[in-house]
The first five atom37 places (N, CA, C, CB, O) and aatype in JSON, in Angstrom:
{
  "aatype": [20, 20, 20, 20, 20, 20, 20, 20, 20, 20, 20, 20, 20, 20, 20, 20, 20, 20, 20, 20, 20, 20, 20, 20, 20, 20, 20, 20, 20, 20, 20, 20, 20, 20, 20, 20, 20, 20, 20, 20, 20, 20, 20, 20, 20, 20, 20, 20, 20, 20, 20, 20, 20, 20, 20, 20, 20, 20, 20, 20, 20, 20, 20, 20, 20, 20, 20, 20, 20, 20, 20, 20, 20, 20, 20, 20, 20, 20, 20, 20, 20, 20, 20, 20, 20, 20, 20, 20, 20, 20, 20, 20],
  "atom_mask": [
    [1, 1, 1, 1, 1],
    [1, 1, 1, 1, 1],
    [1, 1, 1, 1, 1],
    [1, 1, 1, 1, 1],
    [1, 1, 1, 1, 1],
    [1, 1, 1, 1, 1],
    [1, 1, 1, 1, 1],
    [1, 1, 1, 1, 1],
    [1, 1, 1, 1, 1],
    [1, 1, 1, 1, 1],
    [1, 1, 1, 1, 1],
    [1, 1, 1, 1, 1],
    [1, 1, 1, 1, 1],
    [1, 1, 1, 1, 1],
    [1, 1, 1, 1, 1],
    [1, 1, 1, 1, 1],
    [1, 1, 1, 1, 1],
    [1, 1, 1, 1, 1],
    [1, 1, 1, 1, 1],
    [1, 1, 1, 1, 1],
    [1, 1, 1, 1, 1],
    [1, 1, 1, 1, 1],
    [1, 1, 1, 1, 1],
    [1, 1, 1, 1, 1],
    [1, 1, 1, 1, 1],
    [1, 1, 1, 1, 1],
    [1, 1, 1, 1, 1],
    [1, 1, 1, 1, 1],
    [1, 1, 1, 1, 1],
    [1, 1, 1, 1, 1],
    [1, 1, 1, 1, 1],
    [1, 1, 1, 1, 1],
    [1, 1, 1, 1, 1],
    [1, 1, 1, 1, 1],
    [1, 1, 1, 1, 1],
    [1, 1, 1, 1, 1],
    [1, 1, 1, 1, 1],
    [1, 1, 1, 1, 1],
    [1, 1, 1, 1, 1],
    [1, 1, 1, 1, 1],
    [1, 1, 1, 1, 1],
    [1, 1, 1, 1, 1],
    [1, 1, 1, 1, 1],
    [1, 1, 1, 1, 1],
    [1, 1, 1, 1, 1],
    [1, 1, 1, 1, 1],
    [1, 1, 1, 1, 1],
    [1, 1, 1, 1, 1],
    [1, 1, 1, 1, 1],
    [1, 1, 1, 1, 1],
    [1, 1, 1, 1, 1],
    [1, 1, 1, 1, 1],
    [1, 1, 1, 1, 1],
    [1, 1, 1, 1, 1],
    [1, 1, 1, 1, 1],
    [1, 1, 1, 1, 1],
    [1, 1, 1, 1, 1],
    [1, 1, 1, 1, 1],
    [1, 1, 1, 1, 1],
    [1, 1, 1, 1, 1],
    [1, 1, 1, 1, 1],
    [1, 1, 1, 1, 1],
    [1, 1, 1, 1, 1],
    [1, 1, 1, 1, 1],
    [1, 1, 1, 1, 1],
    [1, 1, 1, 1, 1],
    [1, 1, 1, 1, 1],
    [1, 1, 1, 1, 1],
    [1, 1, 1, 1, 1],
    [1, 1, 1, 1, 1],
    [1, 1, 1, 1, 1],
    [1, 1, 1, 1, 1],
    [1, 1, 1, 1, 1],
    [1, 1, 1, 1, 1],
    [1, 1, 1, 1, 1],
    [1, 1, 1, 1, 1],
    [1, 1, 1, 1, 1],
    [1, 1, 1, 1, 1],
    [1, 1, 1, 1, 1],
    [1, 1, 1, 1, 1],
    [1, 1, 1, 1, 1],
    [1, 1, 1, 1, 1],
    [1, 1, 1, 1, 1],
    [1, 1, 1, 1, 1],
    [1, 1, 1, 1, 1],
    [1, 1, 1, 1, 1],
    [1, 1, 1, 1, 1],
    [1, 1, 1, 1, 1],
    [1, 1, 1, 1, 1],
    [1, 1, 1, 1, 1],
    [1, 1, 1, 1, 1],
    [1, 1, 1, 1, 1]
  ],
  "atom_positions": [
    [[-22.85, -2.71, -25.5], [-22.82, -1.28, -25.65], [-21.76, -0.82, -26.67], [-22.56, -0.63, -24.32], [-21.82, 0.32, -27.14]],
    [[-20.8, -1.69, -27.01], [-19.81, -1.33, -28.03], [-20.2, -2.02, -29.34], [-18.36, -1.75, -27.6], [-20.58, -3.19, -29.36]],
    [[-20.09, -1.26, -30.44], [-20.48, -1.78, -31.74], [-19.46, -1.36, -32.78], [-21.89, -1.29, -32.14], [-18.75, -0.36, -32.62]],
    [[-19.4, -2.13, -33.85], [-18.55, -1.78, -34.99], [-19.47, -1.47, -36.16], [-17.55, -2.94, -35.34], [-20.37, -2.24, -36.48]],
    [[-19.23, -0.33, -36.8], [-20.06, 0.13, -37.91], [-19.18, 0.26, -39.15], [-20.77, 1.49, -37.58], [-18.09, 0.82, -39.09]],
    [[-19.67, -0.28, -40.27], [-18.96, -0.16, -41.54], [-19.58, 0.96, -42.37], [-18.99, -1.51, -42.33], [-20.77, 0.91, -42.68]],
    [[-18.78, 1.96, -42.71], [-19.25, 3.09, -43.51], [-18.28, 3.32, -44.67], [-19.38, 4.38, -42.63], [-17.1, 3.57, -44.45]],
    [[-18.78, 3.22, -45.88], [-17.95, 3.47, -47.07], [-16.62, 2.73, -47.0], [-17.7, 4.97, -47.23], [-15.56, 3.33, -47.17]],
    [[-16.67, 1.43, -46.76], [-15.49, 0.58, -46.69], [-14.53, 0.95, -45.57], [-14.76, 0.62, -48.0], [-13.35, 0.6, -45.63]],
    [[-14.99, 1.66, -44.56], [-14.19, 2.0, -43.39], [-14.92, 1.5, -42.16], [-13.92, 3.55, -43.3], [-16.15, 1.46, -42.14]],
    [[-14.19, 1.12, -41.15], [-14.78, 0.58, -39.93], [-14.62, 1.59, -38.8], [-14.12, -0.77, -39.56], [-13.56, 2.19, -38.63]],
    [[-15.7, 1.78, -38.03], [-15.65, 2.68, -36.88], [-16.22, 1.94, -35.67], [-16.46, 4.01, -37.15], [-17.26, 1.3, -35.76]],
    [[-15.51, 2.03, -34.55], [-16.01, 1.47, -33.3], [-16.8, 2.55, -32.58], [-14.84, 0.93, -32.41], [-16.3, 3.66, -32.4]],
    [[-18.02, 2.23, -32.17], [-18.88, 3.21, -31.5], [-19.38, 2.62, -30.18], [-20.07, 3.63, -32.4], [-19.48, 1.41, -30.02]],
    [[-19.7, 3.51, -29.25], [-20.24, 3.12, -27.96], [-21.59, 3.79, -27.79], [-19.28, 3.5, -26.81], [-21.74, 4.97, -28.08]],
    [[-22.57, 3.04, -27.32], [-23.9, 3.58, -27.09], [-23.98, 4.07, -25.65], [-25.0, 2.51, -27.38], [-23.63, 3.36, -24.71]],
    [[-24.45, 5.31, -25.49], [-24.61, 5.89, -24.16], [-26.0, 6.51, -24.06], [-23.52, 6.94, -23.87], [-26.48, 7.11, -25.02]],
    [[-26.66, 6.37, -22.89], [-28.0, 6.96, -22.73], [-27.91, 8.49, -22.68], [-28.67, 6.42, -21.45], [-26.89, 9.06, -22.29]],
    [[-29.01, 9.13, -23.07], [-29.09, 10.58, -22.96], [-30.52, 10.95, -22.59], [-28.67, 11.27, -24.29], [-31.45, 10.16, -22.76]],
    [[-30.68, 12.15, -22.07], [-31.99, 12.61, -21.59], [-32.61, 13.53, -22.63], [-31.86, 13.33, -20.22], [-31.98, 14.49, -23.08]],
    [[-33.85, 13.23, -23.02], [-34.59, 14.1, -23.93], [-35.32, 15.15, -23.12], [-35.58, 13.28, -24.81], [-35.92, 14.84, -22.09]],
    [[-35.29, 16.4, -23.57], [-36.01, 17.45, -22.89], [-37.5, 17.31, -23.16], [-35.51, 18.84, -23.33], [-37.9, 16.94, -24.26]],
    [[-38.32, 17.6, -22.17], [-39.76, 17.52, -22.32], [-40.26, 18.72, -23.12], [-40.46, 17.45, -20.94], [-39.64, 19.78, -23.1]],
    [[-41.37, 18.54, -23.81], [-41.99, 19.63, -24.55], [-42.74, 20.54, -23.6], [-42.94, 19.1, -25.63], [-42.72, 20.34, -22.39]],
    [[-43.4, 21.53, -24.15], [-44.2, 22.45, -23.36], [-45.53, 21.8, -22.99], [-44.44, 23.76, -24.13], [-46.12, 21.08, -23.79]],
    [[-45.98, 22.04, -21.78], [-47.26, 21.53, -21.34], [-48.0, 22.68, -20.69], [-47.09, 20.33, -20.35], [-47.47, 23.35, -19.8]],
    [[-49.24, 22.92, -21.13], [-50.01, 24.03, -20.57], [-51.49, 23.75, -20.68], [-49.67, 25.33, -21.27], [-51.91, 22.85, -21.41]],
    [[-52.28, 24.51, -19.95], [-53.72, 24.34, -19.91], [-54.38, 25.46, -20.7], [-54.24, 24.33, -18.45], [-53.98, 26.62, -20.6]],
    [[-55.4, 25.12, -21.48], [-56.13, 26.1, -22.26], [-57.56, 26.19, -21.74], [-56.12, 25.74, -23.77], [-58.11, 25.19, -21.28]],
    [[-58.15, 27.36, -21.8], [-59.56, 27.55, -21.46], [-60.31, 27.76, -22.76], [-59.76, 28.76, -20.47], [-59.92, 28.6, -23.57]],
    [[-61.38, 27.0, -22.98], [-62.04, 26.95, -24.27], [-63.53, 27.25, -24.14], [-61.83, 25.59, -24.92], [-64.2, 26.74, -23.25]],
    [[-64.04, 28.09, -25.06], [-65.48, 28.32, -25.2], [-65.86, 27.81, -26.58], [-65.86, 29.85, -25.01], [-65.24, 28.2, -27.57]],
    [[-66.88, 26.94, -26.67], [-67.22, 26.28, -27.93], [-68.56, 26.76, -28.46], [-67.24, 24.76, -27.74], [-69.53, 26.86, -27.71]],
    [[-68.62, 27.06, -29.76], [-69.88, 27.35, -30.44], [-70.02, 26.31, -31.55], [-69.92, 28.84, -31.01], [-69.27, 25.34, -31.57]],
    [[-70.96, 26.5, -32.45], [-71.17, 25.53, -33.51], [-70.01, 25.35, -34.45], [-72.36, 25.9, -34.28], [-69.71, 24.23, -34.85]],
    [[-69.34, 26.43, -34.82], [-68.29, 26.36, -35.83], [-66.96, 26.94, -35.35], [-68.74, 27.09, -37.08], [-65.93, 26.74, -35.99]],
    [[-66.98, 27.64, -34.22], [-65.76, 28.29, -33.74], [-65.47, 27.87, -32.3], [-65.87, 29.81, -33.84], [-66.38, 27.59, -31.53]],
    [[-64.19, 27.84, -31.96], [-63.76, 27.63, -30.59], [-62.91, 28.83, -30.2], [-62.96, 26.28, -30.43], [-61.95, 29.17, -30.89]],
    [[-63.27, 29.47, -29.1], [-62.47, 30.57, -28.56], [-61.55, 30.01, -27.48], [-63.39, 31.71, -27.98], [-62.02, 29.39, -26.52]],
    [[-60.26, 30.23, -27.63], [-59.27, 29.73, -26.69], [-58.67, 30.92, -25.97], [-58.16, 28.88, -27.4], [-58.29, 31.9, -26.61]],
    [[-58.58, 30.85, -24.64], [-58.01, 31.96, -23.88], [-56.97, 31.45, -22.9], [-59.11, 32.74, -23.13], [-56.82, 30.25, -22.7]],
    [[-56.25, 32.36, -22.31], [-55.2, 32.09, -21.33], [-54.1, 31.19, -21.91], [-55.79, 31.43, -20.1], [-53.59, 30.3, -21.23]],
    [[-53.75, 31.44, -23.17], [-52.63, 30.74, -23.79], [-51.36, 31.35, -23.2], [-52.65, 30.84, -25.37], [-51.17, 32.56, -23.3]],
    [[-50.5, 30.56, -22.59], [-49.31, 31.12, -21.95], [-48.31, 31.67, -22.96], [-48.64, 30.07, -21.08], [-48.27, 31.25, -24.11]],
    [[-47.5, 32.61, -22.5], [-46.43, 33.14, -23.34], [-45.31, 32.12, -23.39], [-45.9, 34.52, -22.8], [-44.75, 31.76, -22.36]],
    [[-44.99, 31.65, -24.58], [-43.91, 30.69, -24.76], [-42.91, 31.26, -25.76], [-44.46, 29.32, -25.25], [-43.25, 32.12, -26.57]],
    [[-41.7, 30.79, -25.68], [-40.68, 31.29, -26.6], [-40.76, 30.55, -27.94], [-39.26, 31.14, -25.99], [-39.81, 29.93, -28.39]],
    [[-41.94, 30.65, -28.55], [-42.18, 30.05, -29.86], [-42.56, 31.15, -30.85], [-43.29, 28.97, -29.79], [-43.23, 32.11, -30.47]],
    [[-42.15, 31.02, -32.11], [-42.62, 31.98, -33.11], [-44.14, 31.91, -33.23], [-41.96, 31.7, -34.49], [-44.74, 30.85, -33.01]],
    [[-44.76, 33.03, -33.57], [-46.22, 33.13, -33.67], [-46.8, 32.07, -34.62], [-46.62, 34.53, -34.16], [-47.84, 31.47, -34.33]],
    [[-46.14, 31.84, -35.75], [-46.61, 30.85, -36.72], [-46.6, 29.44, -36.14], [-45.75, 30.9, -37.99], [-47.48, 28.63, -36.43]],
    [[-45.6, 29.13, -35.32], [-45.51, 27.8, -34.71], [-46.67, 27.59, -33.75], [-44.17, 27.61, -33.99], [-47.28, 26.52, -33.72]],
    [[-46.97, 28.62, -32.95], [-48.07, 28.49, -32.0], [-49.38, 28.3, -32.74], [-48.14, 29.73, -31.08], [-50.21, 27.48, -32.35]],
    [[-49.57, 29.05, -33.81], [-50.79, 28.91, -34.62], [-50.88, 27.48, -35.17], [-50.79, 29.94, -35.79], [-51.95, 26.88, -35.16]],
    [[-49.76, 26.93, -35.65], [-49.74, 25.57, -36.17], [-50.04, 24.55, -35.08], [-48.38, 25.27, -36.81], [-50.76, 23.58, -35.32]],
    [[-49.49, 24.75, -33.88], [-49.73, 23.83, -32.77], [-51.21, 23.84, -32.38], [-48.86, 24.19, -31.56], [-51.79, 22.79, -32.1]],
    [[-51.81, 25.02, -32.35], [-53.23, 25.11, -32.04], [-54.06, 24.39, -33.1], [-53.67, 26.58, -31.93], [-55.0, 23.66, -32.78]],
    [[-53.71, 24.6, -34.36], [-54.45, 23.95, -35.44], [-54.35, 22.44, -35.33], [-53.92, 24.42, -36.8], [-55.36, 21.74, -35.46]],
    [[-53.14, 21.92, -35.1], [-52.97, 20.47, -34.99], [-53.74, 19.91, -33.8], [-51.5, 20.12, -34.86], [-54.34, 18.84, -33.9]],
    [[-53.72, 20.62, -32.67], [-54.42, 20.14, -31.48], [-55.92, 20.02, -31.73], [-54.15, 21.08, -30.3], [-56.53, 19.02, -31.36]],
    [[-56.51, 21.03, -32.35], [-57.96, 21.03, -32.55], [-58.39, 20.26, -33.79], [-58.46, 22.44, -32.62], [-59.58, 20.01, -33.98]],
    [[-57.43, 19.9, -34.65], [-57.75, 19.05, -35.8], [-57.95, 17.61, -35.34], [-56.62, 19.13, -36.86], [-58.73, 16.87, -35.94]],
    [[-57.23, 17.22, -34.28], [-57.34, 15.86, -33.74], [-58.7, 15.7, -33.07], [-56.19, 15.57, -32.74], [-59.03, 16.45, -32.16]],
    [[-59.47, 14.74, -33.52], [-60.84, 14.56, -33.04], [-60.9, 14.26, -31.55], [-61.5, 13.45, -33.8], [-61.71, 14.87, -30.85]],
    [[-60.08, 13.34, -31.03], [-60.17, 12.94, -29.63], [-59.77, 14.06, -28.69], [-59.3, 11.72, -29.38], [-60.45, 14.28, -27.68]],
    [[-58.68, 14.77, -28.98], [-58.19, 15.8, -28.06], [-59.0, 17.07, -28.11], [-56.76, 16.11, -28.36], [-59.38, 17.61, -27.07]],
    [[-59.28, 17.55, -29.29], [-59.93, 18.85, -29.39], [-61.38, 18.79, -29.77], [-59.22, 19.68, -30.37], [-62.05, 19.83, -29.81]],
    [[-61.89, 17.61, -30.06], [-63.27, 17.5, -30.5], [-63.46, 18.14, -31.86], [-64.19, 18.12, -29.5], [-64.57, 18.54, -32.22]],
    [[-62.38, 18.23, -32.61], [-62.39, 19.05, -33.82], [-62.67, 18.33, -35.1], [-61.13, 19.71, -33.95], [-63.4, 17.34, -35.15]],
    [[-62.07, 18.85, -36.14], [-62.23, 18.37, -37.5], [-61.4, 19.25, -38.39], [-63.73, 18.37, -37.93], [-60.41, 19.85, -37.96]],
    [[-61.79, 19.33, -39.67], [-61.03, 20.15, -40.6], [-61.09, 21.62, -40.21], [-61.55, 19.96, -42.03], [-62.16, 22.15, -39.93]],
    [[-59.93, 22.26, -40.18], [-59.81, 23.66, -39.76], [-59.88, 24.58, -40.97], [-58.49, 23.89, -38.99], [-59.21, 24.35, -41.97]],
    [[-60.7, 25.61, -40.87], [-60.78, 26.63, -41.91], [-59.76, 27.74, -41.65], [-62.2, 27.22, -41.98], [-59.09, 28.2, -42.57]],
    [[-59.65, 28.16, -40.37], [-58.78, 29.29, -40.03], [-58.42, 29.25, -38.55], [-59.47, 30.62, -40.39], [-59.2, 28.81, -37.72]],
    [[-57.21, 29.73, -38.24], [-56.77, 29.93, -36.86], [-56.3, 31.37, -36.75], [-55.65, 28.92, -36.45], [-55.37, 31.78, -37.44]],
    [[-56.95, 32.13, -35.86], [-56.52, 33.5, -35.59], [-55.94, 33.52, -34.19], [-57.71, 34.52, -35.73], [-56.65, 33.29, -33.21]],
    [[-54.63, 33.79, -34.09], [-53.93, 33.77, -32.81], [-53.47, 35.17, -32.47], [-52.73, 32.79, -32.84], [-52.8, 35.82, -33.27]],
    [[-53.83, 35.66, -31.26], [-53.4, 36.97, -30.78], [-52.41, 36.75, -29.65], [-54.61, 37.84, -30.31], [-52.79, 36.42, -28.53]],
    [[-51.14, 36.94, -29.96], [-50.06, 36.7, -29.0], [-50.16, 37.63, -27.8], [-48.7, 36.86, -29.69], [-49.9, 37.21, -26.67]],
    [[-50.52, 38.88, -28.03], [-50.56, 39.88, -26.95], [-51.62, 39.55, -25.9], [-50.83, 41.25, -27.53], [-51.37, 39.69, -24.71]],
    [[-52.81, 39.11, -26.33], [-53.88, 38.82, -25.38], [-53.89, 37.36, -24.95], [-55.22, 39.18, -25.99], [-54.64, 36.99, -24.04]],
    [[-53.06, 36.51, -25.59], [-53.03, 35.09, -25.25], [-54.33, 34.39, -25.61], [-52.75, 34.91, -23.78], [-54.79, 33.51, -24.87]],
    [[-54.93, 34.77, -26.74], [-56.19, 34.18, -27.18], [-56.09, 33.7, -28.62], [-57.35, 35.19, -27.03], [-55.2, 34.1, -29.37]],
    [[-57.03, 32.82, -28.99], [-57.1, 32.35, -30.37], [-58.55, 31.99, -30.69], [-56.16, 31.12, -30.6], [-59.32, 31.64, -29.8]],
    [[-58.89, 32.07, -31.97], [-60.19, 31.62, -32.45], [-59.92, 30.57, -33.52], [-61.06, 32.82, -33.02], [-59.26, 30.85, -34.52]],
    [[-60.43, 29.36, -33.29], [-60.29, 28.26, -34.23], [-61.62, 28.15, -34.97], [-59.9, 26.91, -33.51], [-62.65, 27.94, -34.33]],
    [[-61.61, 28.28, -36.3], [-62.82, 28.18, -37.1], [-62.75, 26.9, -37.92], [-62.99, 29.42, -38.02], [-61.78, 26.67, -38.65]],
    [[-63.79, 26.07, -37.79], [-63.85, 24.79, -38.5], [-64.59, 24.95, -39.83], [-64.54, 23.72, -37.64], [-65.36, 25.89, -40.01]],
    [[-64.34, 24.04, -40.74], [-65.04, 24.06, -42.02], [-66.53, 23.75, -41.85], [-64.41, 23.06, -42.99], [-67.38, 24.34, -42.52]],
    [[-66.83, 22.81, -40.95], [-68.22, 22.42, -40.72], [-68.57, 22.52, -39.24], [-68.47, 20.99, -41.22], [-67.73, 22.23, -38.39]],
    [[-69.79, 22.92, -38.92], [-70.21, 22.94, -37.51], [-70.22, 21.52, -36.95], [-71.63, 23.59, -37.37], [-70.41, 20.54, -37.67]],
    [[-70.01, 21.43, -35.64], [-70.02, 20.08, -35.05], [-69.79, 20.14, -33.57], [-68.97, 19.2, -35.7], [-69.76, 19.1, -32.91]]
  ]
}
């Protein structure tokens, strides 16, 4: 657990100690699927900027296994109603 590190011709003794990582947000979404759009509802209020939530939704539905998605054309997120519409480039 004790190590010596050389930095810029100087030596520093360091000790490794465990630390706890905080868990991310976990929530359930309700989804209605059409040919090219997915309507998402009951998105919980989180202390995230609106742009971050939009990006998280886009990444989730871009992943084929998790969201059944593909390339995203547009994400419209309504923070007040807790809803979003994900529009794909191609129907599928």
